Amino acid sequence: MKKTETQKQRRRAVHAYALLFFVLALGSASAEKKMNILFLLTDDQAYRTLGITGNDQVKTPNIDRLGQHGLVFDRHYDTTAICMGSRANLMSGMYEYKNGCNFDHGAMGTKQWSTSYPALLKEAGYRVGNAGKFGFAVKDNRNVDQRGIEGTGVKETFDVYLTKGGQCNYTTAKNKDLGTYEKENPHLTQALAAASIDFMRDAVEEGRPFCLTVGFKAPHKPLEPDPQFDHIYKNTIWKKPGNYGREAGLHLAEQSRQDRQYKRYWDEAYSTDEKYQSTLRKYHQLIYGVDVAVGKIMRGVEELGIAENTVVIYSSDNGYLLGSHGLGGKALPYEEGARAPLIIYDPRSPKRGTMRRTTSLTGNVDIAATILDVAGVGIPDVYDGKSLLPIVADEHSKVRETLPIIQVFGQEGTRCLSVINGEYKYIYWFYEGEGMKATEELFHLTKDPLEMTNLASNPEAQPVLNKMRKEYDDQVRRWAEQTIDYNGYQEYGVLLDRQVDWEIKARLIPEKDAKYIPGTKTF
């Protein structure tokens, strides 16, 4: 029987609709595969400040739960252990000498910002947000005007950009754009939780995948914890680590004692038992507030029905010395200052819900690459960071063998470069002014986690020392080859070189009156 023209048209229409449905279904499936990313970043949180990282005096059930269902990274380091430089590393995926941003140096250029994870995710159609501390400057030229902190193009990258680029204030009312949260959440930490939930809800209603970076100020100074939690550690008597105090730092390089980490912070916060107990009580109370906020945010994820397609990353921009070796603050490459917590929860992992840990070496530069990988966005060749998803899939795998820890901030005497391979750490202090001599330090981290024995002069450790020297020299060579040619980074290709005489280096030392970026004196 011959088909009429009408029947043919009807059949073509059916085929067309079927094809359209198939295309739409593919698009829908593709959209469903887009993962949301929630990056929770604290400020100045030492590695051993969570129950899940071995502290039996703290109460951090919500953060611990993330680790119990995800993966805890036990060898995670901030490659620049100071907030401005570290946050630039985190977002750019590049080492400091390539992104060009830190105190005493200057702002990140728009070229580096253009390949940051917020910028690339915005291009990929993500709803991108920053709530809380941003923490570094971005400018669009090399003639850096250091009066600005947010810089050209940063706000435009974010669909939602709450508070400001520099330090936030613990009083919600004193933070830009958070006034609507003041009544129910007078303390910033809880206000950020409420703002995060609103951001995620809006993204769900828009039907867009999101990437939200939550920059908690806690537990950064000034130590102003939420008074509703005053009872939590009221009667806690904090233990002191085995490397606590000035005597536990006498074996370290003299250069480590040349700046505020030794000269000021110890006296302010740790020099007496009364100061120590008060400091630790407030510090951990701030972290407890973060834990409560994390609990709220994760409940929000569940209630919004996005738990199955939301990857959660929890970390800190640097550690905190807390009196170890008679030091306070951060910046220095010792474990307490440079090592930080890292937890990744990926609901796609077949191992989720199983408590897992990894000793694979990772750095803060790896966060950006990981976020892009989660989103299915290509990782730029310029990145130093590596995606950590292979380790999330198999905690025994590795993405790197070594990692540099860069310290070119503050007093000249404390500037140095360190290389770590997970088992050993090598530090080279190049400064020889004021009667000091260039000094090497070598620590066996797995046997000496408190870094109480410098093996650099131990004859039995010479094979390891030579190996680590080579790794160090390789890092210096990469620095010299890849550094930007402004913001004072080129000089360090020479300053850090073990083979160059001090007489030559002394001519390259930065001006002693280098200023911090105005408006960011507390960091």
XYZ file of C-alpha atoms in Angstrom:
523
model
C 0.000 0.000 0.000
C 1.330 3.385 -1.058
C 1.969 5.958 1.705
C 0.274 9.302 1.214
C 2.281 12.525 1.355
C 0.596 13.333 4.671
C 1.733 10.032 6.158
C 5.275 10.670 4.947
C 5.265 14.117 6.520
C 3.885 12.692 9.742
C 6.623 10.037 9.827
C 9.327 12.623 9.148
C 7.920 14.713 11.973
C 8.020 11.720 14.341
C 11.634 11.059 13.387
C 12.461 14.724 13.885
C 10.843 14.785 17.312
C 12.622 11.563 18.252
C 15.929 13.048 17.165
C 15.218 16.256 19.079
C 14.286 14.268 22.194
C 17.509 12.268 21.856
C 19.615 15.435 21.565
C 17.849 17.027 24.523
C 18.275 13.855 26.524
C 21.974 13.845 25.727
C 22.203 17.476 26.782
C 20.337 16.728 29.993
C 22.561 13.752 30.747
C 25.598 15.892 30.050
C 24.284 18.616 32.371
C 23.646 16.040 35.079
C 27.240 14.901 34.802
C 28.489 18.415 35.593
C 29.653 18.299 39.174
C 29.203 21.091 41.673
C 32.324 22.120 43.588
C 32.372 23.388 47.142
C 35.788 24.586 48.320
C 35.932 25.348 52.053
C 39.121 27.231 52.940
C 40.155 28.240 56.450
C 42.931 30.675 57.374
C 45.924 29.731 59.555
C 44.681 26.246 60.456
C 47.452 23.852 61.433
C 47.282 20.252 60.265
C 46.870 18.704 63.711
C 43.781 20.685 64.760
C 41.109 18.155 63.829
C 40.019 14.965 65.487
C 40.601 13.115 62.238
C 44.215 14.346 62.022
C 45.085 13.085 65.483
C 44.040 15.759 68.000
C 42.145 14.072 70.844
C 41.247 17.349 72.574
C 39.220 19.033 69.848
C 35.594 18.735 68.822
C 35.289 18.780 65.030
C 32.592 16.194 64.223
C 31.372 17.712 60.955
C 34.790 18.164 59.370
C 35.806 14.740 60.656
C 32.699 13.276 59.001
C 33.860 14.642 55.652
C 37.112 12.765 56.134
C 35.365 9.606 57.309
C 33.430 9.479 54.045
C 36.138 10.900 51.799
C 39.925 10.979 51.687
C 42.292 12.571 54.231
C 45.620 13.799 52.844
C 48.328 13.438 55.490
C 51.171 15.031 53.487
C 49.608 18.223 52.196
C 51.647 21.451 52.140
C 51.095 25.067 51.197
C 53.882 25.898 48.751
C 53.822 29.471 50.056
C 52.771 29.433 53.711
C 51.406 32.964 54.031
C 47.836 33.918 53.187
C 48.272 36.306 50.238
C 50.814 34.169 48.403
C 49.077 30.917 49.271
C 45.677 32.080 48.028
C 47.273 33.237 44.785
C 48.787 29.727 44.465
C 45.432 28.117 45.223
C 43.479 29.977 42.565
C 46.157 30.195 39.873
C 47.550 26.657 40.135
C 51.032 28.178 39.852
C 53.980 28.602 42.194
C 54.557 32.061 43.582
C 57.405 32.954 41.232
C 55.075 32.338 38.264
C 51.890 34.002 39.518
C 53.980 36.848 40.973
C 51.840 37.591 43.997
C 52.694 37.975 47.666
C 53.270 40.570 50.341
C 56.507 42.498 49.732
C 56.220 41.700 46.011
C 52.972 42.852 44.440
C 49.815 41.848 42.647
C 48.973 39.081 40.225
C 48.627 40.171 36.607
C 45.502 39.564 34.549
C 47.365 37.056 32.396
C 47.785 34.773 35.409
C 44.243 35.490 36.590
C 42.824 34.565 33.168
C 43.782 30.910 33.749
C 42.658 30.779 37.386
C 40.006 28.208 38.191
C 37.271 30.840 38.806
C 37.928 32.447 35.407
C 37.992 29.138 33.511
C 34.876 27.800 35.227
C 33.014 31.015 34.446
C 33.882 30.494 30.763
C 32.635 26.901 31.049
C 29.180 28.044 32.183
C 29.545 27.501 35.909
C 27.913 29.752 38.471
C 31.024 30.976 40.289
C 31.021 32.487 43.769
C 33.370 33.707 46.470
C 32.061 34.176 49.980
C 34.420 35.550 52.617
C 38.110 36.272 52.343
C 39.622 36.502 48.857
C 42.978 37.650 50.088
C 45.223 38.754 47.231
C 45.632 41.510 44.683
C 45.089 41.290 40.938
C 46.147 44.041 38.575
C 46.237 44.410 34.829
C 49.766 45.752 34.377
C 53.263 45.425 35.728
C 53.294 48.917 37.211
C 51.501 47.677 40.268
C 49.585 50.288 42.208
C 49.446 48.545 45.560
C 46.513 50.558 46.831
C 44.073 48.062 45.351
C 43.414 44.590 46.677
C 40.720 43.133 44.420
C 41.996 44.370 41.117
C 40.709 44.620 37.601
C 38.444 41.845 36.402
C 38.175 39.887 39.656
C 34.652 40.876 40.648
C 33.485 40.415 37.066
C 34.648 36.795 37.197
C 32.257 35.950 40.010
C 28.491 35.727 39.747
C 28.428 36.357 43.482
C 31.281 38.084 45.300
C 30.582 38.671 48.992
C 32.743 40.641 51.453
C 36.107 41.952 50.306
C 39.480 40.990 48.961
C 41.546 41.634 52.062
C 40.911 40.693 55.666
C 37.306 40.280 56.724
C 35.918 41.275 60.120
C 34.551 38.715 62.559
C 31.577 41.009 63.190
C 29.153 40.288 60.359
C 27.813 43.833 60.271
C 31.258 45.198 59.439
C 31.535 43.163 56.241
C 30.337 44.415 52.882
C 27.342 42.603 51.365
C 26.599 40.495 54.442
C 24.223 42.850 56.221
C 21.192 40.672 55.533
C 22.739 37.905 57.651
C 23.675 40.094 60.617
C 20.595 39.561 62.781
C 20.620 35.767 62.844
C 24.377 35.384 62.389
C 26.283 38.177 64.157
C 29.579 36.268 63.826
C 31.129 36.085 60.350
C 31.719 32.320 60.358
C 28.018 31.482 60.672
C 27.050 34.277 58.259
C 29.258 32.650 55.619
C 27.415 29.366 56.130
C 24.063 31.090 55.558
C 25.373 32.936 52.482
C 26.771 29.682 51.068
C 23.426 27.931 51.347
C 21.694 30.837 49.595
C 24.256 30.739 46.795
C 23.765 27.017 46.267
C 19.973 27.361 46.346
C 20.085 30.048 43.665
C 22.316 27.867 41.492
C 19.909 24.934 41.822
C 16.968 27.151 40.878
C 18.885 28.423 37.849
C 19.772 24.868 36.861
C 23.484 25.673 36.656
C 26.454 23.786 38.089
C 28.343 25.861 40.615
C 31.772 26.384 42.114
C 31.708 28.171 45.457
C 34.849 29.132 47.348
C 34.147 29.876 51.007
C 37.012 31.848 52.534
C 36.649 31.597 56.302
C 38.648 34.145 58.253
C 38.863 31.716 61.172
C 41.104 30.973 62.965
C 43.167 34.006 61.853
C 44.081 36.784 64.268
C 42.621 38.743 65.959
C 41.326 35.750 67.913
C 37.676 36.759 68.268
C 35.637 33.548 68.527
C 31.863 33.380 68.484
C 30.728 33.896 72.128
C 27.917 31.355 71.738
C 30.642 28.703 71.838
C 32.482 29.989 74.931
C 31.575 26.845 76.841
C 33.144 24.412 74.377
C 36.755 24.614 75.579
C 36.196 26.547 78.796
C 37.845 23.890 80.973
C 40.276 22.421 78.454
C 43.937 22.358 79.474
C 45.792 22.207 76.197
C 48.707 19.820 75.830
C 52.019 21.124 74.516
C 53.776 19.316 71.672
C 57.184 17.751 72.145
C 58.868 20.552 70.175
C 57.254 23.373 72.150
C 59.376 26.242 73.447
C 62.539 28.179 72.815
C 64.905 25.372 73.799
C 63.291 23.167 71.152
C 64.401 25.645 68.478
C 68.068 26.100 69.350
C 69.152 23.436 66.854
C 67.468 25.262 63.975
C 69.184 27.703 61.626
C 69.832 31.119 63.138
C 68.020 32.605 60.134
C 64.732 31.156 61.409
C 64.880 33.514 64.390
C 65.197 36.793 62.476
C 61.584 37.898 62.068
C 58.278 38.267 63.847
C 57.731 34.488 64.057
C 60.426 34.470 66.765
C 60.737 38.045 67.898
C 57.094 39.038 68.349
C 54.562 36.236 68.122
C 56.169 34.093 70.795
C 56.055 36.873 73.371
C 52.497 37.843 72.424
C 50.877 34.435 72.561
C 53.010 31.561 73.850
C 55.754 32.712 76.229
C 53.845 31.827 79.411
C 51.501 28.976 80.183
C 48.673 31.450 80.765
C 49.184 33.010 77.313
C 49.459 29.596 75.689
C 46.232 28.296 77.213
C 44.322 31.466 76.349
C 45.617 31.509 72.775
C 44.865 27.831 72.154
C 41.404 28.145 73.685
C 40.381 31.016 71.381
C 42.122 29.522 68.363
C 40.336 26.191 68.664
C 37.037 27.854 69.495
C 37.247 29.638 66.146
C 37.831 26.286 64.436
C 34.861 24.840 66.318
C 32.754 27.649 64.811
C 33.980 26.591 61.358
C 32.976 23.019 62.140
C 29.450 24.155 63.040
C 29.320 26.153 59.783
C 30.502 23.126 57.770
C 27.710 21.093 59.360
C 25.139 23.691 58.279
C 26.513 23.861 54.734
C 26.506 20.078 54.345
C 22.940 19.861 55.626
C 22.090 22.484 53.024
C 23.673 20.318 50.329
C 21.490 17.388 51.421
C 18.286 19.426 51.628
C 18.873 20.900 48.174
C 19.170 17.397 46.739
C 22.661 17.909 45.322
C 24.682 15.595 47.564
C 25.196 13.105 44.731
C 26.823 15.635 42.407
C 28.746 17.936 44.748
C 32.458 17.465 45.378
C 33.666 19.001 48.655
C 37.251 20.123 49.277
C 38.358 21.295 52.724
C 41.766 22.878 53.383
C 43.640 25.870 54.808
C 45.868 28.530 53.241
C 48.723 27.728 55.625
C 49.443 26.032 58.912
C 50.326 27.721 62.200
C 53.400 27.298 64.406
C 51.566 27.642 67.752
C 54.749 27.860 69.838
C 56.597 24.930 68.250
C 60.371 25.581 68.259
C 59.626 28.829 70.136
C 57.946 30.282 67.047
C 54.550 31.768 66.238
C 52.677 32.661 63.062
C 53.450 30.832 59.807
C 55.563 31.518 56.666
C 58.537 29.349 57.718
C 58.860 25.938 56.049
C 58.702 23.882 59.257
C 55.905 21.339 59.524
C 53.576 23.333 61.762
C 53.737 26.399 59.510
C 53.632 24.838 56.044
C 51.593 21.659 56.492
C 47.820 21.998 56.349
C 44.729 19.786 56.449
C 43.219 18.591 53.175
C 40.085 16.486 52.805
C 38.350 15.672 49.519
C 34.893 14.105 49.369
C 33.799 12.941 45.917
C 30.368 11.256 45.821
C 31.304 9.547 42.539
C 34.013 7.502 44.226
C 33.093 3.823 44.656
C 35.062 3.993 47.915
C 33.017 6.834 49.416
C 31.734 6.110 52.885
C 34.950 4.277 53.702
C 37.526 5.950 55.914
C 40.672 6.386 53.805
C 43.971 8.222 54.229
C 46.870 8.890 51.894
C 50.506 9.781 52.461
C 50.912 10.877 48.835
C 52.610 14.270 48.632
C 50.333 17.156 47.603
C 50.461 20.958 47.527
C 48.058 23.877 47.483
C 48.812 24.443 43.773
C 47.081 21.104 43.153
C 43.693 22.427 44.280
C 43.044 24.477 41.114
C 43.940 21.560 38.837
C 41.697 19.249 40.858
C 38.743 21.647 40.654
C 39.112 21.959 36.879
C 39.362 18.181 36.534
C 36.182 17.719 38.581
C 34.423 20.154 36.232
C 35.759 18.462 33.107
C 37.686 21.581 32.109
C 41.175 21.248 30.638
C 44.106 22.012 32.935
C 46.339 24.758 31.451
C 49.903 23.766 30.551
C 51.186 26.672 32.643
C 49.908 25.051 35.845
C 52.359 23.592 38.345
C 49.473 21.864 40.090
C 48.332 18.320 39.355
C 44.825 16.944 39.641
C 44.392 14.895 42.798
C 41.523 12.810 41.413
C 43.877 9.882 40.681
C 44.686 9.793 44.403
C 40.994 10.111 45.301
C 40.434 7.027 43.136
C 43.431 5.161 44.578
C 44.984 6.471 47.772
C 48.229 4.642 47.016
C 48.878 6.477 43.751
C 51.089 9.571 43.405
C 50.921 12.688 41.263
C 54.320 14.138 42.242
C 57.619 13.117 43.806
C 58.759 16.468 45.226
C 57.329 19.845 46.158
C 58.957 23.227 46.881
C 58.061 25.369 49.880
C 58.789 28.987 49.047
C 59.570 31.648 51.661
C 60.498 35.011 50.140
C 58.437 37.178 52.465
C 59.336 39.367 55.443
C 62.775 39.884 56.939
C 65.563 39.018 54.491
C 67.213 36.635 56.924
C 64.242 34.291 56.996
C 63.927 33.942 53.219
C 64.681 30.470 51.938
C 63.604 27.611 49.704
C 62.741 24.136 50.859
C 62.153 20.890 48.980
C 60.133 18.018 50.353
C 59.627 14.515 49.003
C 57.214 13.310 51.666
C 59.864 11.470 53.672
C 62.619 14.089 53.855
C 62.693 17.866 53.890
C 65.693 19.927 52.797
C 65.929 23.657 53.598
C 68.566 26.056 52.309
C 68.925 29.371 54.136
C 70.989 31.526 51.790
C 71.307 34.698 53.893
C 74.787 35.445 55.286
C 74.360 38.984 56.573
C 74.746 39.999 60.239
C 77.367 37.327 60.886
C 75.245 34.397 59.725
C 76.404 31.709 57.323
C 74.398 29.916 54.672
C 72.813 26.913 56.387
C 71.398 23.567 55.314
C 68.770 21.609 57.206
C 67.665 18.047 56.538
C 64.829 16.382 58.438
C 63.580 12.806 58.249
C 59.873 13.554 58.535
C 58.530 10.049 58.954
C 60.941 9.264 61.818
C 61.273 12.800 63.179
C 57.899 14.538 62.578
C 58.720 17.245 65.139
C 61.923 18.148 63.244
C 64.154 17.930 66.277
C 67.231 16.470 64.538
C 69.019 18.224 61.688
C 70.740 15.477 59.682
C 72.650 17.790 57.328
C 75.959 17.221 59.134
C 75.386 13.525 59.833
C 77.833 11.441 57.716
C 75.329 8.579 57.513
C 72.776 10.913 55.930
C 75.108 12.141 53.157
C 73.529 10.024 50.378
C 70.089 11.443 51.232
C 71.529 14.945 51.597
C 73.096 14.746 48.142
C 69.833 13.512 46.646
C 67.861 16.330 48.251
C 70.469 18.887 47.189
C 69.940 17.757 43.606
C 66.168 18.096 43.980
C 66.711 21.543 45.435
C 69.040 22.591 42.611
C 66.465 21.401 40.087
C 63.839 23.595 41.746
C 66.141 26.626 41.653
C 66.852 25.985 37.981
C 63.139 25.832 37.213
C 62.676 29.065 39.168
C 65.359 30.820 37.098
C 63.866 29.541 33.839
C 60.167 30.095 34.537
C 59.934 33.123 36.827
C 58.145 36.305 35.821
C 60.533 39.215 35.225
C 58.868 41.687 37.618
C 57.708 41.986 41.253
C 61.198 41.051 42.474
C 61.252 37.351 41.623
C 64.072 37.188 39.072
C 66.726 37.862 41.721
C 65.896 34.664 43.552
C 67.185 32.545 40.694
C 70.570 33.788 41.956
C 69.878 34.292 45.680
C 68.735 30.700 46.154
C 71.561 29.193 44.092
C 73.885 27.227 46.378
C 76.823 27.749 44.001
C 76.765 31.561 43.983
C 78.983 33.466 46.471
C 77.394 35.673 49.093
C 79.262 38.731 47.826
C 77.261 38.520 44.601
C 73.982 37.753 46.355
C 74.357 40.650 48.781
C 74.004 43.114 45.905
C 70.614 41.630 45.015
C 69.003 41.671 48.460
C 65.642 43.504 48.310
C 65.341 46.849 50.059
C 65.064 46.469 53.817
C 62.206 48.956 54.003
C 59.871 46.909 51.774
C 56.301 47.728 52.662
C 53.298 45.498 52.994
C 50.303 46.304 50.833
C 48.405 49.094 52.637
C 45.290 47.967 54.395
C 46.564 44.432 54.924
C 48.859 44.833 57.910
C 47.239 41.984 59.812
C 47.741 38.771 57.894
